Short mmCIF file of C-alpha atoms in Angstrom, two decimals:
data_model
loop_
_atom_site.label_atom_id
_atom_site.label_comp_id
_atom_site.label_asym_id
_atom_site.label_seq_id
_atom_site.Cartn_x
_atom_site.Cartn_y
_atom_site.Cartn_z
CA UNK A 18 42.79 -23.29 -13.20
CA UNK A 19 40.00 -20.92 -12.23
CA UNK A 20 37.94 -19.33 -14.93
CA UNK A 21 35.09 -16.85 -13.72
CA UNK A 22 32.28 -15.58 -16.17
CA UNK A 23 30.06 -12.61 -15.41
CA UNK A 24 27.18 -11.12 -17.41
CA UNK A 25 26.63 -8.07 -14.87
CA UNK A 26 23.68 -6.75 -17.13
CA UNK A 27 21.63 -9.37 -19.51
CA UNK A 28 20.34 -7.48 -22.25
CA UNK A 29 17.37 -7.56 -24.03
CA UNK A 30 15.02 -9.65 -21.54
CA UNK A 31 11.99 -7.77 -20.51
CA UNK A 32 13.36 -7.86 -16.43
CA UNK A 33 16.51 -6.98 -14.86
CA UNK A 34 19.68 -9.79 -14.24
CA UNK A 35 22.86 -10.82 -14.31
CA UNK A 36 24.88 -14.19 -14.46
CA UNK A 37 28.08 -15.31 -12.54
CA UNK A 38 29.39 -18.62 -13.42
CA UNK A 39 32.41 -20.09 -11.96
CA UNK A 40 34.44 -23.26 -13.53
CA UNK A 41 37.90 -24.51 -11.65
CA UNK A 42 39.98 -27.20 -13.36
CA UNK A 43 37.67 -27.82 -16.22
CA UNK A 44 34.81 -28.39 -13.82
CA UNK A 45 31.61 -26.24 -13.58
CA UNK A 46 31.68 -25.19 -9.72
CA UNK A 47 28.90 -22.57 -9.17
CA UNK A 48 26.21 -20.66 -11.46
CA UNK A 49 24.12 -17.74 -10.04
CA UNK A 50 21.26 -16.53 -12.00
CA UNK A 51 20.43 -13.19 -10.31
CA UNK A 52 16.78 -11.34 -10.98
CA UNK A 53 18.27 -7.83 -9.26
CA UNK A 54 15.13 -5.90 -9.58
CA UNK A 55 14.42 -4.50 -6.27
CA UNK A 56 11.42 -6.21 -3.59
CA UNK A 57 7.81 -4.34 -4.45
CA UNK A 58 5.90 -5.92 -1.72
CA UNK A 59 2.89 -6.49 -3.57
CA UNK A 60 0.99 -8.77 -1.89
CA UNK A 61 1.67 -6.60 1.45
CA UNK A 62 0.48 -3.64 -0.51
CA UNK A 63 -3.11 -5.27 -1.54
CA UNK A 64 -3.80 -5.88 2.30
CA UNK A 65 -6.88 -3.83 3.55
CA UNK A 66 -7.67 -2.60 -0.18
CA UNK A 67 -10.78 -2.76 -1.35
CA UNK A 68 -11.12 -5.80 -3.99
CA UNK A 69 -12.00 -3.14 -6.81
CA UNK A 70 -8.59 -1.52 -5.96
CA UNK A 71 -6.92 -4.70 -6.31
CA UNK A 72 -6.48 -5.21 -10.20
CA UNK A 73 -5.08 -1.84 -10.91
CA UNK A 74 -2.49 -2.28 -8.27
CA UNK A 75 -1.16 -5.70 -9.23
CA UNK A 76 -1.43 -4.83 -12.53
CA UNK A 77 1.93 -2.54 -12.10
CA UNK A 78 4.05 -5.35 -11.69
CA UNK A 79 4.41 -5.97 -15.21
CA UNK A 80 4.23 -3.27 -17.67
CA UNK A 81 4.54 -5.71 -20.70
CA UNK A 82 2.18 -8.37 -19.19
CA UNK A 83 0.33 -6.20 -17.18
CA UNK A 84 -3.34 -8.17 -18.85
CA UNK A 85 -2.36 -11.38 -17.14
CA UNK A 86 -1.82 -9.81 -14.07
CA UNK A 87 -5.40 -7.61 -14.47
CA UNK A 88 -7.37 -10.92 -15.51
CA UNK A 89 -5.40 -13.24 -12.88
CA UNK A 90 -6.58 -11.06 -9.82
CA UNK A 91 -10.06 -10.44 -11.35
CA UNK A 92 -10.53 -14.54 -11.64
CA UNK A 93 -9.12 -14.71 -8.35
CA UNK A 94 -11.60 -12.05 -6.98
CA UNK A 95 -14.60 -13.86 -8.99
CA UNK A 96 -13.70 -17.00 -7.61
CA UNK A 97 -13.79 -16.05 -4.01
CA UNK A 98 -17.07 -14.14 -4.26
CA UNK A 99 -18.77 -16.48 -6.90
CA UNK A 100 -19.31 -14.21 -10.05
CA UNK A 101 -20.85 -16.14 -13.19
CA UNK A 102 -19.88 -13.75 -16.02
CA UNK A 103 -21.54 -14.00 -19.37
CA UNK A 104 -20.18 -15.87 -22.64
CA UNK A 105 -19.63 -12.49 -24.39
CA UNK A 106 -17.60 -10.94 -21.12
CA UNK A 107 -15.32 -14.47 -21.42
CA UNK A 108 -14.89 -13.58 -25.18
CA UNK A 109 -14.00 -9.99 -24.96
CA UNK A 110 -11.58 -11.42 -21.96
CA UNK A 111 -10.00 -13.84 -24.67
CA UNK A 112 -9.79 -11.27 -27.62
CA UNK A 113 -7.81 -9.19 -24.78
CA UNK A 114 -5.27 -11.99 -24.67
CA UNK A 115 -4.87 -12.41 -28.29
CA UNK A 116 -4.01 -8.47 -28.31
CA UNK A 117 -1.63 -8.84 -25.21
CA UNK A 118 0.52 -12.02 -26.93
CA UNK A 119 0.56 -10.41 -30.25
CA UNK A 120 2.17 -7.76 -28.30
CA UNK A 121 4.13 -9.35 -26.32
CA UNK A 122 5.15 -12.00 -28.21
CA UNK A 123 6.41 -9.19 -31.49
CA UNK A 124 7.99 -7.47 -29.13
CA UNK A 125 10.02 -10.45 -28.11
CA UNK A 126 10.95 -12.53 -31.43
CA UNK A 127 11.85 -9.37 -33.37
CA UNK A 128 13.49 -7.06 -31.55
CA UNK A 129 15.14 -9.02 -28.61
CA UNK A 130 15.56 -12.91 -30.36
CA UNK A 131 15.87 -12.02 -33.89
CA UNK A 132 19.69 -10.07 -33.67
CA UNK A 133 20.91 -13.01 -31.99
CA UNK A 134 19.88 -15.45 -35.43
CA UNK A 135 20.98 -12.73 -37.68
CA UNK A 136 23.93 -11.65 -36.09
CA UNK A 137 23.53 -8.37 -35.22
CA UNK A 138 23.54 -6.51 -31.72
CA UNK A 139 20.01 -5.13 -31.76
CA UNK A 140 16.95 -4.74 -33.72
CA UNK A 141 17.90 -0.84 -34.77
CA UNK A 142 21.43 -2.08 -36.38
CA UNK A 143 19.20 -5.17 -37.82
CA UNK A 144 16.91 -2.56 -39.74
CA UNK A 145 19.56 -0.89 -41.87
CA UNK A 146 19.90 -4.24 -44.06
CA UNK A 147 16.80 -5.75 -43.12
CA UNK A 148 13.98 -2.95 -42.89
CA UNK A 149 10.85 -5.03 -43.89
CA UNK A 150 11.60 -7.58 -41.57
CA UNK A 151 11.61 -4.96 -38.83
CA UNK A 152 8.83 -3.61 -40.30
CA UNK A 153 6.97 -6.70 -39.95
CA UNK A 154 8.04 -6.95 -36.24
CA UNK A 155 6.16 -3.06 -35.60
CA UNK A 156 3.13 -3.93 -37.76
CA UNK A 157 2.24 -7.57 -35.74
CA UNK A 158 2.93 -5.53 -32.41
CA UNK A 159 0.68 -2.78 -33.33
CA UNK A 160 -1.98 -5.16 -34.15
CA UNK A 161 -1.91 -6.68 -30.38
CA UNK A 162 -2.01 -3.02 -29.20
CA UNK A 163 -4.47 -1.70 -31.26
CA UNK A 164 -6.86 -4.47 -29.84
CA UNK A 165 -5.73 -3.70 -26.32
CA UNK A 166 -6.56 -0.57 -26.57
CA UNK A 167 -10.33 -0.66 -27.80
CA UNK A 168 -11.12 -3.75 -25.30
CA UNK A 169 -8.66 -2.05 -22.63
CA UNK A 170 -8.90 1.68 -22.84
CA UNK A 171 -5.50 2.04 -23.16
CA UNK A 172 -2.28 -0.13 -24.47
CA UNK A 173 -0.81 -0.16 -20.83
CA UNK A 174 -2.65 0.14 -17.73
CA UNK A 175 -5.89 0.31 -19.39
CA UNK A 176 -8.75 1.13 -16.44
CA UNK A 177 -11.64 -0.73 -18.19
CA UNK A 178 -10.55 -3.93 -17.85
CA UNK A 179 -13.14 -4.97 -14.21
CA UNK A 180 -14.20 -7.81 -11.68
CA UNK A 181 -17.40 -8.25 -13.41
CA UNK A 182 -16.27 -7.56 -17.11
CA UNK A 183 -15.74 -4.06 -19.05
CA UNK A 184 -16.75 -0.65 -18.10
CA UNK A 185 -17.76 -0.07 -21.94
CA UNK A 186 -17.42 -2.58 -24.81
CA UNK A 187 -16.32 -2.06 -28.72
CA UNK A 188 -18.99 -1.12 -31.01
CA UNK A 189 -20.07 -3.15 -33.70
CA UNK A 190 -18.05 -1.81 -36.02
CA UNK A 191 -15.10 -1.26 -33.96
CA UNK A 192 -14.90 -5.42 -33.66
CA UNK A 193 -15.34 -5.99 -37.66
CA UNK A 194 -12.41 -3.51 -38.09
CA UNK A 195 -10.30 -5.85 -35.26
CA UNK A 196 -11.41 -8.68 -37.31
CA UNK A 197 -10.29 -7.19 -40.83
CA UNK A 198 -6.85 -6.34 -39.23
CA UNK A 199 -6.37 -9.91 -37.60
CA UNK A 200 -7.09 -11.25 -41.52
CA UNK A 201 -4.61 -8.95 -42.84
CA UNK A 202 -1.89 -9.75 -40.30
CA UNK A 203 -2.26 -13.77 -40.31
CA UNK A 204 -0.03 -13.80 -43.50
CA UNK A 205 2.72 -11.72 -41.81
CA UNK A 206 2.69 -14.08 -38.59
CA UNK A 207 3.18 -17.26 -41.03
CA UNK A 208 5.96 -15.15 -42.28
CA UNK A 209 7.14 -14.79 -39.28
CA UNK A 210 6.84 -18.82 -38.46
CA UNK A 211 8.72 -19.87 -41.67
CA UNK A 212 11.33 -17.10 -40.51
CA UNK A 213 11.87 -18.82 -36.94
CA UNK A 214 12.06 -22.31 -38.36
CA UNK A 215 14.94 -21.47 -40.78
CA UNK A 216 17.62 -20.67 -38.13
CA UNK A 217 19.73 -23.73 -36.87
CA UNK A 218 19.13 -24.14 -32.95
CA UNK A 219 21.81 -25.79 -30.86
CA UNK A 220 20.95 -27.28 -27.93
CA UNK A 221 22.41 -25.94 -25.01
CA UNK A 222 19.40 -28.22 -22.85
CA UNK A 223 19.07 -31.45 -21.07
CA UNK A 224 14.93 -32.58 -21.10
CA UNK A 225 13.45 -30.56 -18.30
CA UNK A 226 12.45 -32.65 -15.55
CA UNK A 227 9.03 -31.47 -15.82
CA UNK A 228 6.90 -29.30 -17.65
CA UNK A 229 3.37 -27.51 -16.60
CA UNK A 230 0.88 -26.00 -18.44
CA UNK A 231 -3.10 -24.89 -18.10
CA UNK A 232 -4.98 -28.32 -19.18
CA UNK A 233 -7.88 -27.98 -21.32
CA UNK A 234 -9.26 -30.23 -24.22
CA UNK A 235 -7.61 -27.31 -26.49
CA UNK A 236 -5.15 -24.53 -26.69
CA UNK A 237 -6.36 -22.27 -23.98
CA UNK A 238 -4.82 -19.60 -21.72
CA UNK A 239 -7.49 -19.48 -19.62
CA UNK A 240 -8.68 -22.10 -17.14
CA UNK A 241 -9.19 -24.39 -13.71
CA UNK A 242 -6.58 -27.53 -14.12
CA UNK A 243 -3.45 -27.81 -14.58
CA UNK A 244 -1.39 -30.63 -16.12
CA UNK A 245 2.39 -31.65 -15.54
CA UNK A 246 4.08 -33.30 -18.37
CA UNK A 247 3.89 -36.98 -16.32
CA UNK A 248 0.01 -36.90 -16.46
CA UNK A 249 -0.26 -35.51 -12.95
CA UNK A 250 -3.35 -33.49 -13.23
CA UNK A 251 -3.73 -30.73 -9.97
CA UNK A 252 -6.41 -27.71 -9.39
CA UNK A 253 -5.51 -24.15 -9.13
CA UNK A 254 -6.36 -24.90 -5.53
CA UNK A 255 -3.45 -27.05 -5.45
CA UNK A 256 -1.06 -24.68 -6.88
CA UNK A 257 0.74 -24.04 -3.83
CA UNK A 258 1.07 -27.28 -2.73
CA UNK A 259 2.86 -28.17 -5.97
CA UNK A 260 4.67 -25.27 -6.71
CA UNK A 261 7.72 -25.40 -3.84
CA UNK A 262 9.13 -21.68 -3.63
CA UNK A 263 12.28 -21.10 -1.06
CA UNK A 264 13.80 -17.79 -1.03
CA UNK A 265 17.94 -17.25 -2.78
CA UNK A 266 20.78 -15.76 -1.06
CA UNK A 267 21.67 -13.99 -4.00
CA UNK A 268 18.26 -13.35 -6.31
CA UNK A 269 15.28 -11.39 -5.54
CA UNK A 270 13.01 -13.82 -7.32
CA UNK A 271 11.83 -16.92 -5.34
CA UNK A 272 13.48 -20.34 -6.43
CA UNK A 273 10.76 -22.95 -7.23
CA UNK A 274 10.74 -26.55 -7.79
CA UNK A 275 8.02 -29.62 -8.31
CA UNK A 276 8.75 -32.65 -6.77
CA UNK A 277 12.17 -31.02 -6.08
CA UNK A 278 13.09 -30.54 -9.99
CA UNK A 279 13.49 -27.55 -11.79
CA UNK A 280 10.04 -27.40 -14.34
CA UNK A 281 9.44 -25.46 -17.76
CA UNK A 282 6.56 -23.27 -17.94
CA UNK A 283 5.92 -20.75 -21.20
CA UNK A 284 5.24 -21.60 -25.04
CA UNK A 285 7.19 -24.66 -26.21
CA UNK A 286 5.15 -26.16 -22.70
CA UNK A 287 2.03 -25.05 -24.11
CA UNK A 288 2.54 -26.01 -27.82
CA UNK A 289 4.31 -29.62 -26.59
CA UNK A 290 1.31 -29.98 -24.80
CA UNK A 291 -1.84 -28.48 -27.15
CA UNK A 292 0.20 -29.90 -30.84
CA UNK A 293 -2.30 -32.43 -31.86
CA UNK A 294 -5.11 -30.16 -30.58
CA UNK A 295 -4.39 -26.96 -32.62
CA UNK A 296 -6.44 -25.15 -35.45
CA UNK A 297 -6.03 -27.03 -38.91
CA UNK A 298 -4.85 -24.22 -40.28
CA UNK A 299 -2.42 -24.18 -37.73
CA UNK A 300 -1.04 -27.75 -37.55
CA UNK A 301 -0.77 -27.44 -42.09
CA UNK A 302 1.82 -24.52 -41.09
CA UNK A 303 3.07 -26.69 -38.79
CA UNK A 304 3.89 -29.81 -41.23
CA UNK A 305 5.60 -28.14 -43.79
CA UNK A 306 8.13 -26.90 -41.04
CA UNK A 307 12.05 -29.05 -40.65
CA UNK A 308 11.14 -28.05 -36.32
CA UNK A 309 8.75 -30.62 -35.03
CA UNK A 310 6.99 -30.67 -31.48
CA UNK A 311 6.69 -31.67 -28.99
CA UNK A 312 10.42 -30.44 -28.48
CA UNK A 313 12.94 -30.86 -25.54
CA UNK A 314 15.19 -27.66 -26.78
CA UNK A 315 14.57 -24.27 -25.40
CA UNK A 316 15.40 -22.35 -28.44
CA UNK A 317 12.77 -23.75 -30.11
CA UNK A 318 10.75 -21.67 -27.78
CA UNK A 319 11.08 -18.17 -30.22
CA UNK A 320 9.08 -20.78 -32.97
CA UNK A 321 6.34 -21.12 -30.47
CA UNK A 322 5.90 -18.27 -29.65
CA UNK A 323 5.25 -17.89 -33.36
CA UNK A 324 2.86 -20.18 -33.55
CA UNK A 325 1.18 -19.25 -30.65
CA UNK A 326 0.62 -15.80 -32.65
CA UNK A 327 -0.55 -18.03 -35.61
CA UNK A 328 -3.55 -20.01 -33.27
CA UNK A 329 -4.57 -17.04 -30.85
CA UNK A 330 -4.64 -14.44 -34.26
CA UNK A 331 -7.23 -17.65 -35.67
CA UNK A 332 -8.83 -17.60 -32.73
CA UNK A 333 -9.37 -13.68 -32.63
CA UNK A 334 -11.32 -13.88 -35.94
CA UNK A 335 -13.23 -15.99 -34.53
CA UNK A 336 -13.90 -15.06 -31.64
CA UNK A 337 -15.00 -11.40 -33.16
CA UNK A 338 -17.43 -13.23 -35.80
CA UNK A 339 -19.17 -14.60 -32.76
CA UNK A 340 -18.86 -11.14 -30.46
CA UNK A 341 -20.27 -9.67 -33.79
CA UNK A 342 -23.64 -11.98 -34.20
CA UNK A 343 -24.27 -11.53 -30.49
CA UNK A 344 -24.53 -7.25 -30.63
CA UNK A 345 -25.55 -5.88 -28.62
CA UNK A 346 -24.53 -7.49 -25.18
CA UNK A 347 -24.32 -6.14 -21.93
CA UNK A 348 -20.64 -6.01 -21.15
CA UNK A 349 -20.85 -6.15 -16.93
CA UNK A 350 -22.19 -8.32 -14.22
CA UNK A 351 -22.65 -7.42 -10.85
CA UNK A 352 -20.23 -8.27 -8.06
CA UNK A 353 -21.47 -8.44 -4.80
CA UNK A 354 -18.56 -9.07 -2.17
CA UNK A 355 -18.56 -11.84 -0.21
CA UNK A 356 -15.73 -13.45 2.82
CA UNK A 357 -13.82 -15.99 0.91
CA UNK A 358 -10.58 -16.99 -0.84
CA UNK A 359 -10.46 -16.96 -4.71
CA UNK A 360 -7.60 -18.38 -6.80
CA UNK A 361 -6.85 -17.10 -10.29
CA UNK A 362 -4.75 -18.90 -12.81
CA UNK A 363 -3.32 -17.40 -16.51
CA UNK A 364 -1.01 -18.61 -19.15
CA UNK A 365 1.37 -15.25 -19.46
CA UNK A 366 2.91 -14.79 -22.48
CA UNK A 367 6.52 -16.11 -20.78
CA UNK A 368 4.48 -18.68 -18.34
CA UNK A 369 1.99 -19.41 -15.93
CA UNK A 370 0.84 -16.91 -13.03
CA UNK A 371 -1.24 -17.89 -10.13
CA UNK A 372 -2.78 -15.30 -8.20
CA UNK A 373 -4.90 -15.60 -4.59
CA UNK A 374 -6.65 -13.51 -2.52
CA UNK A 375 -8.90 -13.75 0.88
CA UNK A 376 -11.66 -11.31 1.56
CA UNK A 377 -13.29 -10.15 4.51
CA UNK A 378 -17.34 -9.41 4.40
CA UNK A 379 -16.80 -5.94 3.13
CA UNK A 380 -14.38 -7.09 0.16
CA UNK A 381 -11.37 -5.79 1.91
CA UNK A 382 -7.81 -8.12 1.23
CA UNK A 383 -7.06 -10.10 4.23
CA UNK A 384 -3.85 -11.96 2.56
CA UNK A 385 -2.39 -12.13 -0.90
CA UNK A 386 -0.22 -14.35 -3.03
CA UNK A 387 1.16 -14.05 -6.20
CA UNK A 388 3.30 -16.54 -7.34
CA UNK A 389 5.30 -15.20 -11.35
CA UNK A 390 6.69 -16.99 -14.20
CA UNK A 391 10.03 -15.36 -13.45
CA UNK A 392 9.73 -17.07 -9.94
CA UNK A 393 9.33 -20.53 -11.48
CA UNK A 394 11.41 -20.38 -14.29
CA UNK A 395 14.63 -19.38 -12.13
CA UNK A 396 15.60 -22.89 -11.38
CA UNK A 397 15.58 -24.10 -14.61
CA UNK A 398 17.66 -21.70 -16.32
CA UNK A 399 19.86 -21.86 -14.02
CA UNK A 400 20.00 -26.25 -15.07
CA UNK A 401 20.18 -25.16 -18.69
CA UNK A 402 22.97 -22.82 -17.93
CA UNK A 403 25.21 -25.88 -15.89
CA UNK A 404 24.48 -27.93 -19.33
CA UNK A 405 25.18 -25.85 -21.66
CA UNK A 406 28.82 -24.95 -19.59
CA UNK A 407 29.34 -28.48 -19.43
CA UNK A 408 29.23 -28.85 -23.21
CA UNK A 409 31.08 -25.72 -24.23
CA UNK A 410 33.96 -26.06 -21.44
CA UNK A 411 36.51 -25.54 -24.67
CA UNK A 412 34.39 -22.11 -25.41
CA UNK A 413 35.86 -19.15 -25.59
CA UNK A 414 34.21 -16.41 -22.89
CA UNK A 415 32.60 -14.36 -25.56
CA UNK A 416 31.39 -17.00 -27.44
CA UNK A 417 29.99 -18.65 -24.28
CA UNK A 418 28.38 -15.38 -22.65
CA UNK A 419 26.67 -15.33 -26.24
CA UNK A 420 25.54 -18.65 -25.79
CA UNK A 421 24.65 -18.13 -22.31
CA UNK A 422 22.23 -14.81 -23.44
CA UNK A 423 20.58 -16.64 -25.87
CA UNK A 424 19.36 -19.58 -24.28
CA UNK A 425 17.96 -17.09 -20.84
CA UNK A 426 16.09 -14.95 -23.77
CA UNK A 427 14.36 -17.84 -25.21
CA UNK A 428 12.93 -17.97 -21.32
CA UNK A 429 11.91 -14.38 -22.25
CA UNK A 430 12.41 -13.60 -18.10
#
């Protein structure tokens, strides 16, 4: 007997897709994951631009995410022309990112995870019996975009956001006001922890063959190395020789492997990886919790993410204590452009992005690539989808496209 499921529109991920999955005579015979938003040509596009031009451009190809793309391409473009930028430029950089994932991150556990653990269809039916938890939701996203705003110029797209650093910086008082807010908001997020860790998560998973994350001695999103969950430790030179991307018959992303294995990128890779290495305050919220990392099941991605709010809001006050002892600090360097090739790496909220560019003398793009979490993470979902088939074969189809929609928005694609 032949039994077809199709999910022609996923809802509530952050991208476009769809799911066919086909099972004959009790046996799972084909699953198609398809990204169907349409080619952008990006890295065609940057050719012959200007390197100043390049950020803003690339920046468009994520409207929720568009800071990793901004800071990816302006490491890239400081790598290849050898710009040393100061401490204070790296910290404003950083107190950008804890903006962006507060953001991001909101945006994602309350009003595209949460209906799924409280069984309702969406955040706006969620609100008539639960307002203050929605509430919560709006005030830790407004947070992340308040902060993107001052360091950014504006929430999305913001223009001030450089190769070199910042057009203009926060004022003194402007960065104790983003630290009083981060203060107030840290009890909401550990709300918002305890919250994720009460649900019951099946898992729908097998281990991932591999996982891959930005290595550093602590959490960082920022950074040079990268480490697989085996120990193999690579450069962001040797991204591309890692990362193995084909092209699919049926989906516009790329399909990429390691080693020839699906691999997990994104928050439970990061907090697997950085758990003994977080903020105290972080790993006492952690203890008192029934979920324990390192974890092998991708629903307990939604709790990372939480935590991930917990360490980078932490992080934030600190990082504007020390922004606030150094005023006032030049917010700029000078970039003088060079021929070369520069390769910029950034944990994204949903998972790494590697960006590279070559330059002629005059700064002008030669070649481009751009390689996106949605791009790696393709193959893997599409392994967690055969699984968790295999173990609901009995299921009915509603019950199993419900299942199936969960575990791709933990992914957050």
């Amino acid at each position: 007997m032949k039994r077809e499921l199709n999910i022609n529109h996923l809802t509530r991920v952050e991208g476009h897709g769809a799911v066919n999955i086909v099972i004959e005579n009790d046996k799972l015979r084909e699953i198609k994951l398809r990204f169907t938003e349409g080619p952008r040509f990006f890295e065609y596009i940057t050719r012959e631009r200007l390197y100043n031009e390049i950020p803003k451009i690339v920046s468009r190809i994520c409207g929720i995410c568009y800071v990793s793309h901004r800071l990816s391409s302006i490491a890239a473009i400081e790598d290849a022309f050898d710009v040393k930028v100061t401490e204070e430029i790296d910290l404003l950089r950083k107190l950008l990112i804890v903006g962006e994932y507060l953001e991001s991150h909101a945006l994602h556990l309350y009003f595209l995870a949460l209906p799924d653990y409280m069984g309702y269809p969406s955040a706006l039916a969620m609100a008539k019996d639960y307002p203050n938890v929605v509430k919560r939701g709006f005030h830790i996203k407004e947070v992340g975009n308040r902060i993107m705003k001052l360091i950014g110029g504006k929430t999305v797209h913001g223009e001030n956001i450089l190769a070199g650093g910042f057009k203009s910086v926060p004022t003194k008082e402007q960065l104790q006001k983003i630290q009083d807010e981060l203060y107030k908001v840290i009890p909401e997020i550990k709300a918002t922890v305890s919250l994720f860790d009460s649900f019951h998560y099946p898992q729908y998973n097998e281990k991932p063959p591999f996982s891959l994350c930005i290595n550093s001695e602590k959490f960082s999103i920022l950074g040079n190395e990268l480490i697989l969950s085996d120990g193999t430790l690579f450069t962001k030179k040797e991204y591309e020789i890692f990362i193995e991307e084909k092209t699919s018959s049926y989906s516009t992303a790329k399909y990429s492997t390691i080693k020839g294995k699906p691999f997990l990128i994104g928050p439970l890779a990061r907090v697997n990886h950085y758990v003994d290495t977080l903020r105290s305050e972080t790993k006492e919220v952690l203890r008192n919790l029934k979920t324990k990392f390192p974890s092998e099941n991708i629903l307990h991605s939604n709790l990372a993410r939480a935590v991930e709010m917990l360490e980078l809001a932490l992080e934030g006050v600190e990082i504007c204590q020390k922004l606030i002892e150094a005023y006032p600090f030049e917010g700029e360097v000078e970039v003088k452009p060079k021929a070369g090739t520069g390769y910029g790496i950034k944990e994204a909220p949903r998972g790494l992005l590697f960006h590279k560019y070559t330059f002629d003398e005059n700064g002008r793009c030669t070649s481009a690539n751009i390689i996106t979490p949605t791009a790696q993470l393709q193959a893997i979902i599409e392994e967690n989808l055969g699984t968790l088939v295999e173990r609901s074969k009995d299921a009915e189809n509603e019950d199993l496209k419900k299942k199936a929609e969960m575990l791709i928005r933990a992914y957050d694609p």
